[in-house]
XYZ file of C-alpha atoms in Angstrom:
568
model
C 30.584 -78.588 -2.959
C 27.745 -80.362 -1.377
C 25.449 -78.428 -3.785
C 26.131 -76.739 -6.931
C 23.296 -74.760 -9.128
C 24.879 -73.033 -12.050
C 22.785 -70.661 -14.471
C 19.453 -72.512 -14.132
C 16.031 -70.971 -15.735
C 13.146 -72.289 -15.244
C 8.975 -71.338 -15.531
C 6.352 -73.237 -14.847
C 4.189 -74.541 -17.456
C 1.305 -72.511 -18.716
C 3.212 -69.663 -16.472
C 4.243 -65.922 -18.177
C 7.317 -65.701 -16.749
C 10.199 -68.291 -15.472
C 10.204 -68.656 -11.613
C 14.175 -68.763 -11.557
C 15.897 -66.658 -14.114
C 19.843 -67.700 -14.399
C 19.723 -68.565 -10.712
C 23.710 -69.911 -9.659
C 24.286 -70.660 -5.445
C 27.198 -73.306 -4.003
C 26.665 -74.886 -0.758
C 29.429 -76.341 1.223
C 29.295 -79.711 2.972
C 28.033 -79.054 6.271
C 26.509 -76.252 5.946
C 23.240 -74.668 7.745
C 21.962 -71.988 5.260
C 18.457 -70.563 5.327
C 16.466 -69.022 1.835
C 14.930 -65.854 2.410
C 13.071 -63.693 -0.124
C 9.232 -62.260 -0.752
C 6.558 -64.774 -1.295
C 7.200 -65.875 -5.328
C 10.662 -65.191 -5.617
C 11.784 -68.880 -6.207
C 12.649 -70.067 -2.887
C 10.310 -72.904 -3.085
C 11.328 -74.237 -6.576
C 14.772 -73.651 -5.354
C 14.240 -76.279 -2.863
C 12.255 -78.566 -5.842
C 15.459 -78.097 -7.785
C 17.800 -80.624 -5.395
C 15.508 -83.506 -5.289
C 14.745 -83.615 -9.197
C 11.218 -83.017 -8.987
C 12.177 -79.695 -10.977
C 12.603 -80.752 -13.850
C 11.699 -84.368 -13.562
C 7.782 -84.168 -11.904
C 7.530 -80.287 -13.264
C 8.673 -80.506 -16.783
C 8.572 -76.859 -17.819
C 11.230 -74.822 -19.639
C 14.426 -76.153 -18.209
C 18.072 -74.848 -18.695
C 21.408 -74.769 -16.393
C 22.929 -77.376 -14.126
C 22.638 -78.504 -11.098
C 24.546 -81.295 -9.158
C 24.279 -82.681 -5.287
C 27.382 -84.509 -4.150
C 28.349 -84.650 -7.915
C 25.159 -85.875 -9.188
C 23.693 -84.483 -11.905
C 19.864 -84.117 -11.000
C 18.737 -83.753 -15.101
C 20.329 -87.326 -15.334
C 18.807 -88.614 -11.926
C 16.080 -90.014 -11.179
C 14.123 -88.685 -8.485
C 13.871 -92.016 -6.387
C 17.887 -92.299 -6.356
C 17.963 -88.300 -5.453
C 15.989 -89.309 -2.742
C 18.613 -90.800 -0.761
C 20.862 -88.018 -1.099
C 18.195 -85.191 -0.315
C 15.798 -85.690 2.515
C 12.868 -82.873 1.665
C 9.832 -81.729 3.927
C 7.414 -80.000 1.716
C 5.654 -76.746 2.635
C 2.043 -78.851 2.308
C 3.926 -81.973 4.232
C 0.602 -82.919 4.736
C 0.868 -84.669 1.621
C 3.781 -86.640 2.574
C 1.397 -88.599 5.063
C 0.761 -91.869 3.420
C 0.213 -94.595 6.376
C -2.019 -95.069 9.404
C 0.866 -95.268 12.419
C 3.594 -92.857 13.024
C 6.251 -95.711 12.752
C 4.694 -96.958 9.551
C 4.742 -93.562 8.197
C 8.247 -92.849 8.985
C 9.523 -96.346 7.898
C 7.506 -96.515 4.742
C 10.214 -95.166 2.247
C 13.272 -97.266 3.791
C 10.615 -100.371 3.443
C 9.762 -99.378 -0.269
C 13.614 -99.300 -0.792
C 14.019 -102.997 0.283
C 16.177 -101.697 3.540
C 16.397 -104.708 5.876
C 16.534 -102.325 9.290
C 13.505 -100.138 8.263
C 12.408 -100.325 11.861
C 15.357 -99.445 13.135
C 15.719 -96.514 10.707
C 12.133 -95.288 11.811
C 13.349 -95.944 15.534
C 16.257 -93.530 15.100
C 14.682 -91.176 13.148
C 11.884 -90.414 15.521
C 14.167 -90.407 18.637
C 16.411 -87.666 17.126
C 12.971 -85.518 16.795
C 12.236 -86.628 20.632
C 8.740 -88.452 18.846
C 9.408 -92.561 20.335
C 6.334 -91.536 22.328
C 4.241 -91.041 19.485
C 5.235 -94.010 17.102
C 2.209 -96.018 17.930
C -0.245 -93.180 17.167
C -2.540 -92.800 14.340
C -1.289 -89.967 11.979
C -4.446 -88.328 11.447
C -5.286 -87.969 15.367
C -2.260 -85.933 15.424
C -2.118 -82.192 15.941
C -0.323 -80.170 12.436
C 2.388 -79.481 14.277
C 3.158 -83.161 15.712
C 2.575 -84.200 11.619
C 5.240 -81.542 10.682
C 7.301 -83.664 12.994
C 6.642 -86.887 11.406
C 7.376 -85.677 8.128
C 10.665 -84.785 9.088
C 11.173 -87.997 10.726
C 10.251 -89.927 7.303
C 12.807 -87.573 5.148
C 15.538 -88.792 8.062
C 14.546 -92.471 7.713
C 16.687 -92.711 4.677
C 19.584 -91.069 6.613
C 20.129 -88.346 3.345
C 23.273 -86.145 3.828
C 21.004 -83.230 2.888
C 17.896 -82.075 4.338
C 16.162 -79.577 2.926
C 12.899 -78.174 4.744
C 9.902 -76.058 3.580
C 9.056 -73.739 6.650
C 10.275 -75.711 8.963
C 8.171 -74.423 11.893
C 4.721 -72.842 9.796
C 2.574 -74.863 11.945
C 4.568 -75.228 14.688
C 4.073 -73.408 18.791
C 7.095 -71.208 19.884
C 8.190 -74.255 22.311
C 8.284 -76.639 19.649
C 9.702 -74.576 16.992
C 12.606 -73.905 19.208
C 12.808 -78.025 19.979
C 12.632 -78.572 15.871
C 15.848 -76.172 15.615
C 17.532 -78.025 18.104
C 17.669 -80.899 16.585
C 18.068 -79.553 13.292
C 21.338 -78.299 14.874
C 21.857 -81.260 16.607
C 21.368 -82.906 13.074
C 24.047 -80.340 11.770
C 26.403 -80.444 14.131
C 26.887 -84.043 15.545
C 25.721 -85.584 12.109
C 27.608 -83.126 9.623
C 24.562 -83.415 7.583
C 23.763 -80.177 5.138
C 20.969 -78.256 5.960
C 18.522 -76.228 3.879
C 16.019 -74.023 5.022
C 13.231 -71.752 3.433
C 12.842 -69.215 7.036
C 10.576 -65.946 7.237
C 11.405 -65.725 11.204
C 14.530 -64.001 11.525
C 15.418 -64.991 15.207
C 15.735 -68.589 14.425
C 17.668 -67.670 11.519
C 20.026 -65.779 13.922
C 20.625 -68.878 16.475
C 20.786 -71.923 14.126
C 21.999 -70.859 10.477
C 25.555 -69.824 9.428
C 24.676 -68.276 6.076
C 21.695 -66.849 4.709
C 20.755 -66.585 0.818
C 18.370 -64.034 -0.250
C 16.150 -64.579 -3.655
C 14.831 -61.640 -5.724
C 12.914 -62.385 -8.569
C 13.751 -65.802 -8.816
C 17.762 -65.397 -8.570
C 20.226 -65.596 -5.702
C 21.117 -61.701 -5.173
C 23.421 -62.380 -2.317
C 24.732 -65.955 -0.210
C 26.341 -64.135 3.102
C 27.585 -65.327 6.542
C 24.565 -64.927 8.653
C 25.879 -61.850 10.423
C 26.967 -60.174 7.606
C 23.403 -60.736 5.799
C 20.970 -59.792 8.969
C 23.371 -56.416 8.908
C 21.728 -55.587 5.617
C 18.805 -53.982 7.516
C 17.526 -51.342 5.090
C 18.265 -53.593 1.908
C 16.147 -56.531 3.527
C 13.539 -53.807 4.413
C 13.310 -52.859 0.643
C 12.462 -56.291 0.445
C 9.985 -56.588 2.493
C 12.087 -58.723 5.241
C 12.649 -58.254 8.988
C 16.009 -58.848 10.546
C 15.608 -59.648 14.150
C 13.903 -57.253 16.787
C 17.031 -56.613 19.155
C 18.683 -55.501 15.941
C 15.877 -53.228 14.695
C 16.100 -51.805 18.439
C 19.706 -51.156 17.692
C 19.105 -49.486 14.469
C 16.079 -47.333 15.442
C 18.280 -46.417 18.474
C 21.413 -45.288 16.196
C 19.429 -44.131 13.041
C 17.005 -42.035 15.258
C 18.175 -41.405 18.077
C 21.728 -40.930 17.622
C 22.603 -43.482 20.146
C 26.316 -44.770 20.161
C 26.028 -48.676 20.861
C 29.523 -50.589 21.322
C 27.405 -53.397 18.244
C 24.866 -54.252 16.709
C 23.154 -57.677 18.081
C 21.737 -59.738 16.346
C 20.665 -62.338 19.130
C 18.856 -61.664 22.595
C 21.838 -62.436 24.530
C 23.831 -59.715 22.870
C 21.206 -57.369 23.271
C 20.534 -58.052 26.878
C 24.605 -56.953 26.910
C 24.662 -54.220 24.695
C 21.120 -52.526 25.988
C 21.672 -52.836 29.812
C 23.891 -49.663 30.473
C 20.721 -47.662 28.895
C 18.142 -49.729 31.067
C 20.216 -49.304 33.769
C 20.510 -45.529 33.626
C 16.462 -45.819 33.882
C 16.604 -47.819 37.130
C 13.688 -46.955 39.211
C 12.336 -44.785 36.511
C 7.754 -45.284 35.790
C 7.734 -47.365 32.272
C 6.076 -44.594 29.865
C 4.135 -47.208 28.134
C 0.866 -48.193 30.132
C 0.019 -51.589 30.925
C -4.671 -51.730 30.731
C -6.536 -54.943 31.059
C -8.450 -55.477 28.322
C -11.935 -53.844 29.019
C -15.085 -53.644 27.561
C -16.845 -50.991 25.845
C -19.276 -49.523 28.126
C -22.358 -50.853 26.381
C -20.782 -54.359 24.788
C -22.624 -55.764 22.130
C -22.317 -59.713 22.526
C -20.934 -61.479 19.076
C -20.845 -64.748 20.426
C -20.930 -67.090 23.579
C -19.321 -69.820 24.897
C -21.230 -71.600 27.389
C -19.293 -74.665 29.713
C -18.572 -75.942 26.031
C -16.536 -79.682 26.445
C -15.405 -81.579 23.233
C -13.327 -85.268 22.783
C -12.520 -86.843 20.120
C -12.938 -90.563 19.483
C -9.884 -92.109 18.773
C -9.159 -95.001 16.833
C -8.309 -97.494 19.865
C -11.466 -96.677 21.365
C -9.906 -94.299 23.740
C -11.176 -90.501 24.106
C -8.889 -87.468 23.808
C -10.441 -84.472 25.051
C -9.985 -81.157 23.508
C -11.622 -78.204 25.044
C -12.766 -78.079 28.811
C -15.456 -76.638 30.126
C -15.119 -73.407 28.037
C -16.484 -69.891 28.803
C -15.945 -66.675 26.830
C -17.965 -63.975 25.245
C -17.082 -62.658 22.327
C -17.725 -58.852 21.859
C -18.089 -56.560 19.260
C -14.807 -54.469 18.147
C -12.699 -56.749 19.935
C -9.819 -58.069 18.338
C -9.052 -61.471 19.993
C -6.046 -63.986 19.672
C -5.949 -67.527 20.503
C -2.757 -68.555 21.823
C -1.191 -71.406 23.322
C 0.612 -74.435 22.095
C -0.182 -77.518 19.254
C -3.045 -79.468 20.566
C -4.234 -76.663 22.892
C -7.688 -76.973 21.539
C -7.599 -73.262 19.017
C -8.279 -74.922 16.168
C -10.798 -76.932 17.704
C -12.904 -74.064 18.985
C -12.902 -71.910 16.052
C -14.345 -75.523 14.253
C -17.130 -75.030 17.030
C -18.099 -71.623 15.639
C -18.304 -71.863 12.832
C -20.522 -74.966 13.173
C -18.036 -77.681 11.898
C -17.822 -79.446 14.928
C -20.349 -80.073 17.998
C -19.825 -79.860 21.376
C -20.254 -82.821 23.597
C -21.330 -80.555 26.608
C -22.553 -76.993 26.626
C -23.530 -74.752 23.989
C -22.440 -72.076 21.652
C -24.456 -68.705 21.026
C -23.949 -66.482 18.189
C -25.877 -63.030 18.531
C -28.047 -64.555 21.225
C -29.144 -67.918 19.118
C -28.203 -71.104 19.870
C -26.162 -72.419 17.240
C -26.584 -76.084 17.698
C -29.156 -77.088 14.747
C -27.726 -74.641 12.563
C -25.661 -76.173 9.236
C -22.458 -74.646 8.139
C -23.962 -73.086 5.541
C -26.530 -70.999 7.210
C -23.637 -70.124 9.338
C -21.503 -69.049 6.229
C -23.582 -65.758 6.174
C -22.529 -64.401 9.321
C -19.061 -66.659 10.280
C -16.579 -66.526 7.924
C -13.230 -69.173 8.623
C -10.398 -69.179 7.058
C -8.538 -72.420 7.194
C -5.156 -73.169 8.078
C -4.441 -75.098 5.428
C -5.322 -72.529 2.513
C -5.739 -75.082 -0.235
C -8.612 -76.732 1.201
C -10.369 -73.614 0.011
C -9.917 -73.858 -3.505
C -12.651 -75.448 -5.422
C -12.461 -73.926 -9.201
C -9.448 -73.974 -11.746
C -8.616 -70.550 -11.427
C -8.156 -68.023 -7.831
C -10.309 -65.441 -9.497
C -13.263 -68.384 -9.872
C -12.426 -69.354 -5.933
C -12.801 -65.914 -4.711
C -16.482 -65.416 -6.468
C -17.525 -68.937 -5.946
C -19.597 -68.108 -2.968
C -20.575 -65.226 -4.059
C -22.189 -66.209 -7.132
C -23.582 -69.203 -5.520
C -25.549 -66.608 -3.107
C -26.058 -64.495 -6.031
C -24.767 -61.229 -3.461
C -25.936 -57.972 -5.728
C -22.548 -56.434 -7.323
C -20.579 -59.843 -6.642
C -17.908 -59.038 -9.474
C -16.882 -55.387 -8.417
C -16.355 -56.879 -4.967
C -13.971 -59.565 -6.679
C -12.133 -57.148 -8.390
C -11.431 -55.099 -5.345
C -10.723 -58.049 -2.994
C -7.710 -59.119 -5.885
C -6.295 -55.767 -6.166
C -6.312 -55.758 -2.274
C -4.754 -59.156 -2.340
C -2.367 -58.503 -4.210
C -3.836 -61.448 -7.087
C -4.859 -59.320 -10.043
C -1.905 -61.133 -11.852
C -2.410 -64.600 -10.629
C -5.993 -64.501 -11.002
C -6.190 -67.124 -13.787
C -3.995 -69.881 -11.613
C -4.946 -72.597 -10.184
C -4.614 -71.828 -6.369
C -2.946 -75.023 -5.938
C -0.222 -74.595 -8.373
C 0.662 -71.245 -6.225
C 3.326 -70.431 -3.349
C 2.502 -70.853 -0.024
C 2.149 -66.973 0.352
C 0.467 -66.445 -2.583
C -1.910 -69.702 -1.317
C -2.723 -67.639 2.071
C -3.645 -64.350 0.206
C -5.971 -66.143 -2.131
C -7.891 -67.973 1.416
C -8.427 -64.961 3.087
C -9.504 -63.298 -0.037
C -12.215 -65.524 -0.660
C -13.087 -65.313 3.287
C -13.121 -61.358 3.135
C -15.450 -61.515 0.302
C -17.786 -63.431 2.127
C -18.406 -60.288 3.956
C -19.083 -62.041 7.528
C -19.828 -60.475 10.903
C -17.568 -63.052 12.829
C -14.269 -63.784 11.145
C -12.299 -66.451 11.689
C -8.651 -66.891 10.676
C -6.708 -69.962 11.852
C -3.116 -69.245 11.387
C -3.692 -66.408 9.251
C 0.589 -65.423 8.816
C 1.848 -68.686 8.281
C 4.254 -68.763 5.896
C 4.018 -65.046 4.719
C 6.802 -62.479 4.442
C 6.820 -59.443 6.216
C 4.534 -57.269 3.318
C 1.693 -60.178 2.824
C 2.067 -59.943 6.900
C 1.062 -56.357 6.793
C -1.682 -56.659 3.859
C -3.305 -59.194 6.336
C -3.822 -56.228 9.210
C -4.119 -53.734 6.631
C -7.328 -56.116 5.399
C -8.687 -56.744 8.605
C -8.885 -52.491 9.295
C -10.562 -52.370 5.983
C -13.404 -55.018 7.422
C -14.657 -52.849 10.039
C -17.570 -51.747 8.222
C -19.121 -55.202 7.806
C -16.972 -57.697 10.576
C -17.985 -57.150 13.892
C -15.565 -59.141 16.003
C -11.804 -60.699 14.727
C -10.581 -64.079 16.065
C -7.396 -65.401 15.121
C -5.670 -68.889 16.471
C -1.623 -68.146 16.137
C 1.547 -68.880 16.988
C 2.855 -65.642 15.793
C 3.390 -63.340 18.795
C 4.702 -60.327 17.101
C 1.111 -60.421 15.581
C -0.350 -60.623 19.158
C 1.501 -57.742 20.206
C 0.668 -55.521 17.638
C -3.090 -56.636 16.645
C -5.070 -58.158 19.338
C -7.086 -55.946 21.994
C -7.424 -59.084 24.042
C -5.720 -62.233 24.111
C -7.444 -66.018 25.397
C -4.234 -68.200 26.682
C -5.490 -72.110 26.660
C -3.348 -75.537 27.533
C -4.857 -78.083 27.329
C -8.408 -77.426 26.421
C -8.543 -75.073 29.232
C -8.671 -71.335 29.511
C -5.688 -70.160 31.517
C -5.790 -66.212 31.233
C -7.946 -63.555 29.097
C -6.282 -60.374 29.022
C -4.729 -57.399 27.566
C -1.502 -58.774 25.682
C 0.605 -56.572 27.947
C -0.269 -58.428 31.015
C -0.203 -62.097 29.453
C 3.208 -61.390 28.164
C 4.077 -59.585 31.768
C 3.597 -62.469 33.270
C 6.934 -64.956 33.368
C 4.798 -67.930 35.105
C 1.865 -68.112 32.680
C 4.555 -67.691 29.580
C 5.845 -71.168 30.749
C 3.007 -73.245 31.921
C 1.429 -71.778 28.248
C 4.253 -73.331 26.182
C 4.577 -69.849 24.902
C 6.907 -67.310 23.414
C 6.001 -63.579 24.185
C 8.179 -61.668 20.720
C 11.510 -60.840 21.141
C 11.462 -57.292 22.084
C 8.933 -58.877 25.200
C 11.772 -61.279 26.219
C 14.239 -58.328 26.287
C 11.901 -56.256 28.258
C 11.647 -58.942 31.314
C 15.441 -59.406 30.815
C 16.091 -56.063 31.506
C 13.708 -55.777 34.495
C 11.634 -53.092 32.710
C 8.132 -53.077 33.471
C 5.747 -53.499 32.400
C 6.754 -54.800 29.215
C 7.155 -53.025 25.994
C 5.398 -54.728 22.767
C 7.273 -53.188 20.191
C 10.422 -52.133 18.465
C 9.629 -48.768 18.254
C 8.766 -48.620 22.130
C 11.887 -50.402 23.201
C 14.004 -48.015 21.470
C 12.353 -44.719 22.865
C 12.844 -45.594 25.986
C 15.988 -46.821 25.981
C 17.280 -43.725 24.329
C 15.600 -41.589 26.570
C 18.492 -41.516 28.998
């Protein structure tokens, strides 16, 4: 065995309750195997577990074995571990240490005393398809081009295992796909292990061959990856999605009494198995209308964006220009979603709002005013964002302290009954007294937009706001925004996660480039093959099944899709 865990405990110090209780999994050579399980259930500190840093940088309560390629990690350091395990953290931020891309990614080979360090930084970035960016400053890149570099320094070493955090959190459709790829590539050509920690179901479908699901900090199951995405109810008890054509299948036979010849579990298969019921519809009007987004009849204006152009100065002197010549108004009610790929300018212009950044041309209007002398902080009181990165949030030693902090520091009449309410809402009642940095990535993103909901804004901003969360923190996050409607006016949320689009938005803003390409219903941006491709994006599953079928227009959920297809 490539990797062996036997019997290991382990909690956290100053934590109630060990984060792995008596957790055992084996992982052949070769293998491609993705950890699944709720936010908290130990897949992270799985993952710490085969580089050493449990128990060796986290020295908590400690007991069990584990070994990688017949090392014993209690008896090894991390620096030699290193070598074996190549590991991209969830906050690979962190894992940024030099100016230029190349440095970056050759800076552990060169701290080894490796002779071909360039080389190794050569190779690593051409597997990832990044030789373009190796003269680049780090920091100018987008999140998802750092991702990239990350995993280019953990390959630098050449390790026979990587292991990777979320591999595609911050990551557009496009590129997530491209990371996969050469993950597999990586897998397959390379026989090198692979590790994954995966909340999107259709990647773990098309690259992994076995899938390990955590509960409660132990390995319940470690299944072929069919087997384990058959599991459909069991994985729903756990809060976890199996992919979309499946769920079709399933609502079709559960439901509907439908007699399919299998179950898929990828879109090819589903295209197969679904076509004799699409086909039996032929020339049949779609039951599920198609409606531009429209406004109400007497729209209240939220916001403005008014020929707003932005650049960045670069390092070298040069310019790189993010937004062009932007118009949009923002309306009240709406619920809006800004799509397109990394370094489309999303991030950028929800900066611009919320008066973090200035635009070079134009101007930005927020209920009429002109935004352009106000600070951030008068801001604060009526634009609330949420950042991607959820730790830059936390300020105090505790989440309950982060949630009140601006609260308190407005002095807002009743400020601790709205705390309380926003952590049972949250889901944080019993992590209240951590430190929101010593939390999970899910439990991280809960705590941020709890401490952005209590600000109680009109205009709320979330950038990224399902990254990294399973499929119930997914749900709290809609659930939350329904329970703002009292007190937010208008929604806007950058993403990459198009299931979210589908169900959420009222209107979604397509940009490449800077640029607006389309403002629409999300019916009619995903219905529309041409602007899916120049957009670098990837309309959800059940969307890509739709135009593979020929049925139009599109559906935009599971629960559609199967209907109609069983409708026959």
């Amino acid at each position: 065995m490539t990797i062996s865990i036997q019997n290991v405990t382990f909690t956290y110090p100053g934590a109630a309750r060990p984060v792995l209780r008596n957790l055992s999994l084996e992982i052949p050579q070769g293998s491609f195997v993705a950890l699944i399980g709720n936010n908290g259930s130990g897949k992270t500190s799985l993952c710490r577990l085969l580089t050493g840093i449990i128990p060796h940088f986290f020295q908590g309560d400690f007991a069990g074995t584990v070994l990688v390629n017949g090392v014993n990690t209690l008896e090894t350091r991390v620096a030699e571990l290193a070598r074996q395990v190549g590991y991209v953290y969830q906050d690979f931020e962190s894992q940024l240490v030099k100016p230029r891309v190349w440095e970056d990614v050759a800076f552990a080979p060169l701290n080894y005393g490796m002779a071909d360090y360039r080389q190794r930084a050569a190779t690593a970035l051409k597997q990832l398809g990044l030789s373009h960016l190796s003269e680049r400053i780090v920091w100018e890149l987008s999140g998802g081009e750092q991702h990239l570099v990350a995993l280019a320094g953990a390959l630098a070493l050449d390790p026979s295992i990587i292991v990777v955090d979320e591999p595609i959190s911050q990551l557009d459709p496009v590129n997530a796909e491209a990371v996969y790829e050469r993950l597999h590539t990586l897998h397959k050509e390379y026989g090198k292990t692979i590790v994954v920690i995966e909340h999107h179901p259709e990647f773990i479908a098309n690259y992994c061959d076995t899938v390990a699901l955590l509960v409660e900090g132990a390995v319940a199951w470690h299944l072929p990856v069919r087997e384990a995405l058959m599991r459909v109810e069991e994985l729903a008890r756990h809060h976890i999605f199996v992919p979309q054509v499946t769920r079709v299948a399933q609502t079709m036979v559960a439901r509907y009494r439908c007699q399919l010849e299998r179950i898929p579990i990828r879109l090819e298969e589903g295209v197969q198995v679904f076509q004799p019921y699409a086909a039996s519809r032929n020339g049949e009007a779609n039951h599920v209308a198609s409606s531009r987004f429209s406004a109400p009849s007497e729209p209240v204006e939220v916001a403005a964006f008014e020929g707003v152009s932005h650049f960045y100065e670069l390092m070298e002197g040069e310019r790189r220009a993010v937004l062009n010549n932007i118009n949009l108004r923002l309306r009240k009610g709406e619920r809006i979603a800004l799509v397109g790929g990394n370094g489309a300018g999303k991030s950028t212009l929800l900066k611009m709002l919320a008066g973090l950044e200035r635009p070079k041309r134009g101007r930005i209007l927020v209920y009429g005013r002109d935004i352009a002398n106000d600070s951030p902080e008068r801001l604060a009181d009526t634009i609330a964002l949420v950042y991607q990165n959820p730790q830059a949030m936390f300020i105090e030693d505790s989440i309950r302290g982060d949630v009140a902090y601006y609260l308190k520091e407005r002095r807002v009449p009743n400020w601790a009954a709205i705390v309380d309410q926003a952590l049972v809402d949250f889901n944080l009642v019993e992590i209240q007294e951590r430190d929101g940095r010593l939390l999970s990535g899910g439990q991280m993103r809960r705590a941020s937009l709890a401490i952005g909901a209590c600000m109680r804004p009109k205009l709320m901003l979330l950038d990224e706001p399902t990254a990294n969360l399973d499929v119930s923190n997914r749900q709290q996050i809609i659930a939350m925004l329904a329970k703002l409607h009292d007190w937010v006016d208008t929604v806007v949320i950058a993403t990459h996660d198009m299931e979210l689009v589908a169900e959420w938005a009222t209107r979604v803003v397509v940009l490449r480039h800077g640029s607006v390409l389309a403002d629409a219903a999300p019916a009619d941006v995903f219905g529309n093959e041409a602007l899916i491709h120049e957009a670098r994006i990837y309309p959800p599953q059940v969307v890509r099944l739709s135009n593979a079928l020929a049925i139009q227009p599109v559906h935009l959920s599971v629960e559609m899709m199967a209907a109609f297809l069983a409708a026959r």
